[in-house]
Amino acid sequence: MRLIFLGPPGAGKGTQAERICSTYGIIQLSTGDILRENRRNGTELGKLAQKYMDAGELVPDNIIIDMIKAELQKPALKTGYLLDGFPRTINQALALDSLLEEMNQKLDAVLILEVPNEELIKRLTARRTCKSCGKSYHLIFNPPRKENICDVCGGELFQRDDDKEEPILNRLKVYENQTKPLINYYTEKSIAKYINGVGDIDEIFTRIKAILDKV
Ligand code: AP5
Ligand code: MG
């Protein structure tokens, strides 16, 4: 199964991706997670991406497209994948279309997670992320069992630099202007599936499962 996960910052893409990937045996490919890992490891790519990410701006298309090209060639992805946070511009979507054609692959669905801005801001301002595995928590809605410690790997939790007020507001604006047009793009291709992203985390997963079981 090959999927795209589209939705504004804080919609719950990462949270639901974990459940989707373990249920359907596919691999999560999060461009945000890959960029953060590069930053942690101090690579050239990480250094290049830093200033854009911290300001809540998009990293330039050519950098992201080269990165995803390399990722999609990995043998582990043969069983299927979920693209989380890519594509995010029409140019990225067009590049993905050509890549898929070259690889003789087709997408099964584009999941669109819909959440209103007031809720996104509440989710992002109190999000905490694991330094080692990247898992997301929320201080109130989805807290770890032990304060500041990741349930899964025992890593330390931190607040992402782009989860402060100014970058959050910028990320929402960037989503509106540059990423939202992709909803029409995929709706016209008849592969867009809309999901109400408000409610309990398990309840939202049940909505997603109902769609994926029919794909
Ligand atoms: P990225 O890491 O992709 O961030 P994002 O799109 O802003 O999305 P988030 O990861 O913030 O949100 P999410 O939807 O995964 O929500 P989560 O599950 O964590 O990108 C970061 C940056 O990298 C970009 O700004 C850009 O600079 C760069 N970048 C990445 N990809 C790029 C690309 N393709 N092109 C160019 N630049 C790129 O949940 C959020 C919070 O809500 C958590 O606290 C969670 O616990 C909580 N929560 C989840 N579900 C619920 C629920 N149902 N109810 C209550 N709380 C919930
Ligand atoms: Mg995420």
mmCIF file of C-alpha atoms and ligand atoms in Angstrom:
data_model
loop_
_atom_site.group_PDB
_atom_site.id
_atom_site.type_symbol
_atom_site.label_atom_id
_atom_site.label_comp_id
_atom_site.label_asym_id
_atom_site.label_seq_id
_atom_site.Cartn_x
_atom_site.Cartn_y
_atom_site.Cartn_z
ATOM 1 C CA MET A 1 0.000 0.000 0.000
ATOM 2 C CA ARG A 2 1.348 3.443 -0.958
ATOM 3 C CA LEU A 3 -0.136 6.454 0.758
ATOM 4 C CA ILE A 4 0.301 10.192 1.187
ATOM 5 C CA PHE A 5 -0.666 11.832 4.473
ATOM 6 C CA LEU A 6 -1.674 15.465 3.991
ATOM 7 C CA GLY A 7 -2.735 17.821 6.725
ATOM 8 C CA PRO A 8 -1.790 21.030 8.506
ATOM 9 C CA PRO A 9 0.956 21.178 11.154
ATOM 10 C CA GLY A 10 -0.275 19.517 14.318
ATOM 11 C CA ALA A 11 -3.129 17.639 12.613
ATOM 12 C CA GLY A 12 -1.876 14.334 14.027
ATOM 13 C CA LYS A 13 -0.084 12.930 10.976
ATOM 14 C CA GLY A 14 2.832 11.565 13.000
ATOM 15 C CA THR A 15 0.551 10.229 15.737
ATOM 16 C CA GLN A 16 -1.709 8.355 13.303
ATOM 17 C CA ALA A 17 1.178 7.319 11.003
ATOM 18 C CA GLU A 18 2.545 5.089 13.778
ATOM 19 C CA ARG A 19 -0.745 3.212 14.034
ATOM 20 C CA ILE A 20 -1.290 2.998 10.259
ATOM 21 C CA CYS A 21 2.208 1.681 9.600
ATOM 22 C CA SER A 22 2.143 -0.967 12.291
ATOM 23 C CA THR A 23 -1.362 -2.135 11.281
ATOM 24 C CA TYR A 24 -0.708 -2.325 7.522
ATOM 25 C CA GLY A 25 2.989 -3.277 7.643
ATOM 26 C CA ILE A 26 4.213 -0.257 5.700
ATOM 27 C CA ILE A 27 7.013 2.242 6.366
ATOM 28 C CA GLN A 28 6.502 5.845 7.512
ATOM 29 C CA LEU A 29 8.583 8.324 5.548
ATOM 30 C CA SER A 30 8.393 11.673 7.338
ATOM 31 C CA THR A 31 10.417 14.424 5.645
ATOM 32 C CA GLY A 32 10.294 16.430 8.886
ATOM 33 C CA ASP A 33 11.732 13.491 10.891
ATOM 34 C CA ILE A 34 14.465 12.886 8.294
ATOM 35 C CA LEU A 35 15.456 16.566 8.353
ATOM 36 C CA ARG A 36 15.486 16.614 12.178
ATOM 37 C CA GLU A 37 17.687 13.500 12.223
ATOM 38 C CA ASN A 38 20.095 15.227 9.826
ATOM 39 C CA ARG A 39 20.183 18.229 12.129
ATOM 40 C CA ARG A 40 20.952 16.019 15.129
ATOM 41 C CA ASN A 41 23.784 14.376 13.194
ATOM 42 C CA GLY A 42 25.138 17.740 12.007
ATOM 43 C CA THR A 43 25.073 16.823 8.296
ATOM 44 C CA GLU A 44 25.283 19.414 5.480
ATOM 45 C CA LEU A 45 21.588 18.801 4.738
ATOM 46 C CA GLY A 46 20.721 19.379 8.393
ATOM 47 C CA LYS A 47 22.682 22.636 8.462
ATOM 48 C CA LEU A 48 21.022 23.835 5.273
ATOM 49 C CA ALA A 49 17.522 23.037 6.532
ATOM 50 C CA GLN A 50 17.868 24.536 10.021
ATOM 51 C CA LYS A 51 17.042 28.177 9.350
ATOM 52 C CA TYR A 52 13.960 27.339 7.265
ATOM 53 C CA MET A 53 12.606 24.848 9.791
ATOM 54 C CA ASP A 54 13.075 27.060 12.838
ATOM 55 C CA ALA A 55 11.238 29.914 11.111
ATOM 56 C CA GLY A 56 8.411 27.593 10.019
ATOM 57 C CA GLU A 57 9.275 28.066 6.345
ATOM 58 C CA LEU A 58 9.528 25.267 3.806
ATOM 59 C CA VAL A 59 12.955 23.897 2.910
ATOM 60 C CA PRO A 60 13.553 24.594 -0.849
ATOM 61 C CA ASP A 61 11.932 22.091 -3.221
ATOM 62 C CA ASN A 62 15.169 20.932 -4.923
ATOM 63 C CA ILE A 63 16.675 19.835 -1.573
ATOM 64 C CA ILE A 64 13.542 17.954 -0.534
ATOM 65 C CA ILE A 65 13.032 16.302 -3.916
ATOM 66 C CA ASP A 66 16.635 14.984 -4.004
ATOM 67 C CA MET A 67 16.206 13.701 -0.455
ATOM 68 C CA ILE A 68 12.941 11.851 -1.204
ATOM 69 C CA LYS A 69 14.375 10.414 -4.441
ATOM 70 C CA ALA A 70 17.123 8.735 -2.418
ATOM 71 C CA GLU A 71 14.673 7.525 0.266
ATOM 72 C CA LEU A 72 12.212 5.977 -2.206
ATOM 73 C CA GLN A 73 14.951 3.759 -3.675
ATOM 74 C CA LYS A 74 15.476 1.972 -0.338
ATOM 75 C CA PRO A 75 14.597 -1.748 -0.514
ATOM 76 C CA ALA A 76 12.699 -1.607 2.827
ATOM 77 C CA LEU A 77 9.992 0.431 1.109
ATOM 78 C CA LYS A 78 9.082 -2.386 -1.291
ATOM 79 C CA THR A 79 6.207 -3.474 0.969
ATOM 80 C CA GLY A 80 4.666 0.002 0.854
ATOM 81 C CA TYR A 81 4.975 3.392 2.494
ATOM 82 C CA LEU A 82 3.212 6.366 3.977
ATOM 83 C CA LEU A 83 4.601 9.757 2.958
ATOM 84 C CA ASP A 84 4.152 12.054 5.966
ATOM 85 C CA GLY A 85 4.794 15.733 5.210
ATOM 86 C CA PHE A 86 5.625 15.231 1.523
ATOM 87 C CA PRO A 87 4.647 16.538 -0.983
ATOM 88 C CA ARG A 88 4.000 20.042 0.355
ATOM 89 C CA THR A 89 4.066 22.126 -2.827
ATOM 90 C CA ILE A 90 2.687 21.595 -6.326
ATOM 91 C CA ASN A 91 6.290 21.319 -7.599
ATOM 92 C CA GLN A 92 6.972 18.514 -5.119
ATOM 93 C CA ALA A 93 3.766 16.735 -6.195
ATOM 94 C CA LEU A 94 4.754 16.948 -9.872
ATOM 95 C CA ALA A 95 8.239 15.619 -9.054
ATOM 96 C CA LEU A 96 6.677 12.742 -7.111
ATOM 97 C CA ASP A 97 4.423 11.910 -10.063
ATOM 98 C CA SER A 98 7.446 11.558 -12.358
ATOM 99 C CA LEU A 99 9.361 9.529 -9.789
ATOM 100 C CA LEU A 100 6.448 7.127 -9.351
ATOM 101 C CA GLU A 101 6.116 6.755 -13.105
ATOM 102 C CA GLU A 102 9.837 5.973 -13.391
ATOM 103 C CA MET A 103 9.509 3.363 -10.639
ATOM 104 C CA ASN A 104 6.297 1.997 -12.143
ATOM 105 C CA GLN A 105 4.396 2.618 -8.907
ATOM 106 C CA LYS A 106 0.910 3.968 -8.197
ATOM 107 C CA LEU A 107 -0.495 5.667 -5.108
ATOM 108 C CA ASP A 108 -3.441 3.944 -3.418
ATOM 109 C CA ALA A 109 -4.782 6.971 -1.542
ATOM 110 C CA VAL A 110 -4.067 10.465 -0.281
ATOM 111 C CA LEU A 111 -5.365 10.814 3.278
ATOM 112 C CA ILE A 112 -6.361 14.361 4.170
ATOM 113 C CA LEU A 113 -6.589 15.010 7.900
ATOM 114 C CA GLU A 114 -8.807 18.021 8.639
ATOM 115 C CA VAL A 115 -8.447 19.973 11.915
ATOM 116 C CA PRO A 116 -9.401 23.636 12.579
ATOM 117 C CA ASN A 117 -6.663 26.177 13.401
ATOM 118 C CA GLU A 118 -7.690 26.807 17.065
ATOM 119 C CA GLU A 119 -7.268 23.099 17.787
ATOM 120 C CA LEU A 120 -3.919 22.939 15.911
ATOM 121 C CA ILE A 121 -2.503 25.739 18.040
ATOM 122 C CA LYS A 122 -3.564 23.962 21.265
ATOM 123 C CA ARG A 123 -1.945 20.738 20.056
ATOM 124 C CA LEU A 124 1.349 22.301 18.931
ATOM 125 C CA THR A 125 2.030 24.619 21.857
ATOM 126 C CA ALA A 126 2.017 21.709 24.314
ATOM 127 C CA ARG A 127 3.599 19.065 22.120
ATOM 128 C CA ARG A 128 6.743 17.317 23.320
ATOM 129 C CA THR A 129 8.879 15.173 21.023
ATOM 130 C CA CYS A 130 11.320 12.376 21.815
ATOM 131 C CA LYS A 131 14.941 13.327 21.124
ATOM 132 C CA SER A 132 15.886 9.795 20.125
ATOM 133 C CA CYS A 133 12.910 8.268 18.247
ATOM 134 C CA GLY A 134 10.861 11.344 17.321
ATOM 135 C CA LYS A 135 7.571 10.130 18.872
ATOM 136 C CA SER A 136 5.102 12.962 19.660
ATOM 137 C CA TYR A 137 3.370 13.505 22.978
ATOM 138 C CA HIS A 138 1.067 16.210 24.302
ATOM 139 C CA LEU A 139 1.314 17.479 27.875
ATOM 140 C CA ILE A 140 -2.473 17.196 28.356
ATOM 141 C CA PHE A 141 -4.049 15.196 25.482
ATOM 142 C CA ASN A 142 -1.420 12.481 25.123
ATOM 143 C CA PRO A 143 1.094 12.596 28.011
ATOM 144 C CA PRO A 144 3.957 10.120 28.460
ATOM 145 C CA ARG A 145 3.638 7.644 31.393
ATOM 146 C CA LYS A 146 6.728 9.169 33.053
ATOM 147 C CA GLU A 147 7.215 12.922 32.911
ATOM 148 C CA ASN A 148 9.657 13.954 30.151
ATOM 149 C CA ILE A 149 10.552 10.367 29.215
ATOM 150 C CA CYS A 150 9.509 8.570 26.009
ATOM 151 C CA ASP A 151 7.259 5.509 26.667
ATOM 152 C CA VAL A 152 8.782 3.627 23.746
ATOM 153 C CA CYS A 153 12.560 4.169 23.909
ATOM 154 C CA GLY A 154 13.192 5.946 27.226
ATOM 155 C CA GLY A 155 14.563 9.005 25.361
ATOM 156 C CA GLU A 156 14.315 12.520 26.740
ATOM 157 C CA LEU A 157 11.421 14.718 25.532
ATOM 158 C CA PHE A 158 11.964 18.254 24.210
ATOM 159 C CA GLN A 159 9.998 21.094 22.645
ATOM 160 C CA ARG A 160 10.688 21.546 18.916
ATOM 161 C CA ASP A 161 12.058 25.009 18.031
ATOM 162 C CA ASP A 162 9.204 25.436 15.534
ATOM 163 C CA ASP A 163 6.610 24.702 18.251
ATOM 164 C CA LYS A 164 6.850 28.252 19.625
ATOM 165 C CA GLU A 165 4.121 30.789 18.911
ATOM 166 C CA GLU A 166 5.683 32.730 16.019
ATOM 167 C CA PRO A 167 6.858 29.760 13.925
ATOM 168 C CA ILE A 168 3.534 27.970 14.581
ATOM 169 C CA LEU A 169 1.567 30.894 13.122
ATOM 170 C CA ASN A 170 3.954 31.002 10.160
ATOM 171 C CA ARG A 171 3.635 27.246 9.556
ATOM 172 C CA LEU A 172 -0.157 27.596 9.441
ATOM 173 C CA LYS A 173 0.174 30.424 6.902
ATOM 174 C CA VAL A 174 2.653 28.443 4.789
ATOM 175 C CA TYR A 175 0.286 25.459 4.842
ATOM 176 C CA GLU A 176 -2.624 27.603 3.693
ATOM 177 C CA ASN A 177 -0.671 29.203 0.818
ATOM 178 C CA GLN A 178 1.615 26.431 -0.402
ATOM 179 C CA THR A 179 0.272 23.049 0.682
ATOM 180 C CA LYS A 180 -3.524 23.380 0.706
ATOM 181 C CA PRO A 181 -3.653 23.621 -3.130
ATOM 182 C CA LEU A 182 -2.564 19.954 -3.139
ATOM 183 C CA ILE A 183 -5.990 18.973 -1.812
ATOM 184 C CA ASN A 184 -7.542 20.033 -5.139
ATOM 185 C CA TYR A 185 -4.687 18.467 -7.055
ATOM 186 C CA TYR A 186 -5.366 15.029 -5.552
ATOM 187 C CA THR A 187 -9.148 15.447 -5.476
ATOM 188 C CA GLU A 188 -9.042 15.906 -9.250
ATOM 189 C CA LYS A 189 -7.086 12.655 -9.499
ATOM 190 C CA SER A 190 -9.896 10.962 -7.484
ATOM 191 C CA ILE A 191 -7.575 9.529 -4.826
ATOM 192 C CA ALA A 192 -8.226 12.045 -2.004
ATOM 193 C CA LYS A 193 -9.894 10.688 1.158
ATOM 194 C CA TYR A 194 -11.055 13.168 3.769
ATOM 195 C CA ILE A 195 -10.844 12.401 7.481
ATOM 196 C CA ASN A 196 -12.228 14.426 10.360
ATOM 197 C CA GLY A 197 -9.130 14.807 12.575
ATOM 198 C CA VAL A 198 -10.960 16.105 15.642
ATOM 199 C CA GLY A 199 -11.693 13.702 18.493
ATOM 200 C CA ASP A 200 -10.006 10.961 20.400
ATOM 201 C CA ILE A 201 -6.774 9.558 18.856
ATOM 202 C CA ASP A 202 -8.185 5.979 18.703
ATOM 203 C CA GLU A 203 -11.487 7.171 17.278
ATOM 204 C CA ILE A 204 -9.642 8.986 14.462
ATOM 205 C CA PHE A 205 -7.630 5.843 13.737
ATOM 206 C CA THR A 206 -10.917 3.892 13.422
ATOM 207 C CA ARG A 207 -12.049 6.444 10.788
ATOM 208 C CA ILE A 208 -8.782 5.995 8.882
ATOM 209 C CA LYS A 209 -8.985 2.206 9.099
ATOM 210 C CA ALA A 210 -12.506 2.218 7.659
ATOM 211 C CA ILE A 211 -11.086 3.972 4.584
ATOM 212 C CA LEU A 212 -7.903 1.903 4.247
ATOM 213 C CA ASP A 213 -9.702 -1.424 4.587
ATOM 214 C CA LYS A 214 -11.511 -0.550 1.336
ATOM 215 C CA VAL A 215 -8.430 0.652 -0.595
HETATM 216 P P1 AP5 B 1 7.017 18.366 9.876
HETATM 217 O O1 AP5 B 1 7.838 17.656 10.850
HETATM 218 O O2 AP5 B 1 6.401 17.615 8.749
HETATM 219 O O3 AP5 B 1 5.927 19.207 10.662
HETATM 220 P P2 AP5 B 1 4.401 19.600 10.338
HETATM 221 O O4 AP5 B 1 3.848 19.304 9.000
HETATM 222 O O5 AP5 B 1 4.372 21.016 10.743
HETATM 223 O O6 AP5 B 1 3.592 18.634 11.128
HETATM 224 P P3 AP5 B 1 3.802 18.249 12.612
HETATM 225 O O7 AP5 B 1 4.850 17.168 12.694
HETATM 226 O O8 AP5 B 1 4.050 19.501 13.387
HETATM 227 O O9 AP5 B 1 2.378 17.728 12.998
HETATM 228 P P4 AP5 B 1 1.712 16.280 12.889
HETATM 229 O O10 AP5 B 1 0.572 16.396 11.936
HETATM 230 O O11 AP5 B 1 2.721 15.213 12.624
HETATM 231 O O12 AP5 B 1 1.119 16.167 14.336
HETATM 232 P P5 AP5 B 1 1.497 15.194 15.574
HETATM 233 O O13 AP5 B 1 1.047 13.803 15.300
HETATM 234 O O14 AP5 B 1 2.891 15.395 16.019
HETATM 235 O O15 AP5 B 1 7.879 19.554 9.202
HETATM 236 C C1 AP5 B 1 8.682 20.410 9.964
HETATM 237 C C2 AP5 B 1 9.444 21.349 9.068
HETATM 238 O O16 AP5 B 1 10.328 20.607 8.217
HETATM 239 C C3 AP5 B 1 8.618 22.200 8.098
HETATM 240 O O17 AP5 B 1 8.110 23.375 8.694
HETATM 241 C C4 AP5 B 1 9.641 22.495 6.998
HETATM 242 O O18 AP5 B 1 10.544 23.507 7.398
HETATM 243 C C5 AP5 B 1 10.412 21.175 6.927
HETATM 244 N N1 AP5 B 1 9.818 20.243 5.943
HETATM 245 C C6 AP5 B 1 9.315 19.007 6.211
HETATM 246 N N2 AP5 B 1 8.835 18.447 5.079
HETATM 247 C C7 AP5 B 1 9.034 19.345 4.082
HETATM 248 C C8 AP5 B 1 8.711 19.353 2.710
HETATM 249 N N3 AP5 B 1 8.115 18.319 2.113
HETATM 250 N N4 AP5 B 1 9.042 20.458 1.987
HETATM 251 C C9 AP5 B 1 9.653 21.512 2.553
HETATM 252 N N5 AP5 B 1 9.973 21.576 3.858
HETATM 253 C C10 AP5 B 1 9.661 20.492 4.628
HETATM 254 O O19 AP5 B 1 0.462 15.814 16.670
HETATM 255 C C11 AP5 B 1 0.597 17.140 17.117
HETATM 256 C C12 AP5 B 1 0.276 17.224 18.618
HETATM 257 O O20 AP5 B 1 -1.105 16.938 18.835
HETATM 258 C C13 AP5 B 1 1.052 16.209 19.491
HETATM 259 O O21 AP5 B 1 1.306 16.828 20.701
HETATM 260 C C14 AP5 B 1 0.056 15.041 19.652
HETATM 261 O O22 AP5 B 1 0.282 14.324 20.844
HETATM 262 C C15 AP5 B 1 -1.281 15.793 19.691
HETATM 263 N N6 AP5 B 1 -2.396 15.048 19.112
HETATM 264 C C16 AP5 B 1 -2.385 14.211 18.045
HETATM 265 N N7 AP5 B 1 -3.626 13.737 17.773
HETATM 266 C C17 AP5 B 1 -4.448 14.319 18.711
HETATM 267 C C18 AP5 B 1 -5.855 14.239 18.961
HETATM 268 N N8 AP5 B 1 -6.655 13.489 18.200
HETATM 269 N N9 AP5 B 1 -6.347 14.984 19.982
HETATM 270 C C19 AP5 B 1 -5.543 15.758 20.755
HETATM 271 N N10 AP5 B 1 -4.202 15.863 20.571
HETATM 272 C C20 AP5 B 1 -3.660 15.148 19.546
HETATM 273 MG MG MG B 2 4.817 15.171 12.294
#
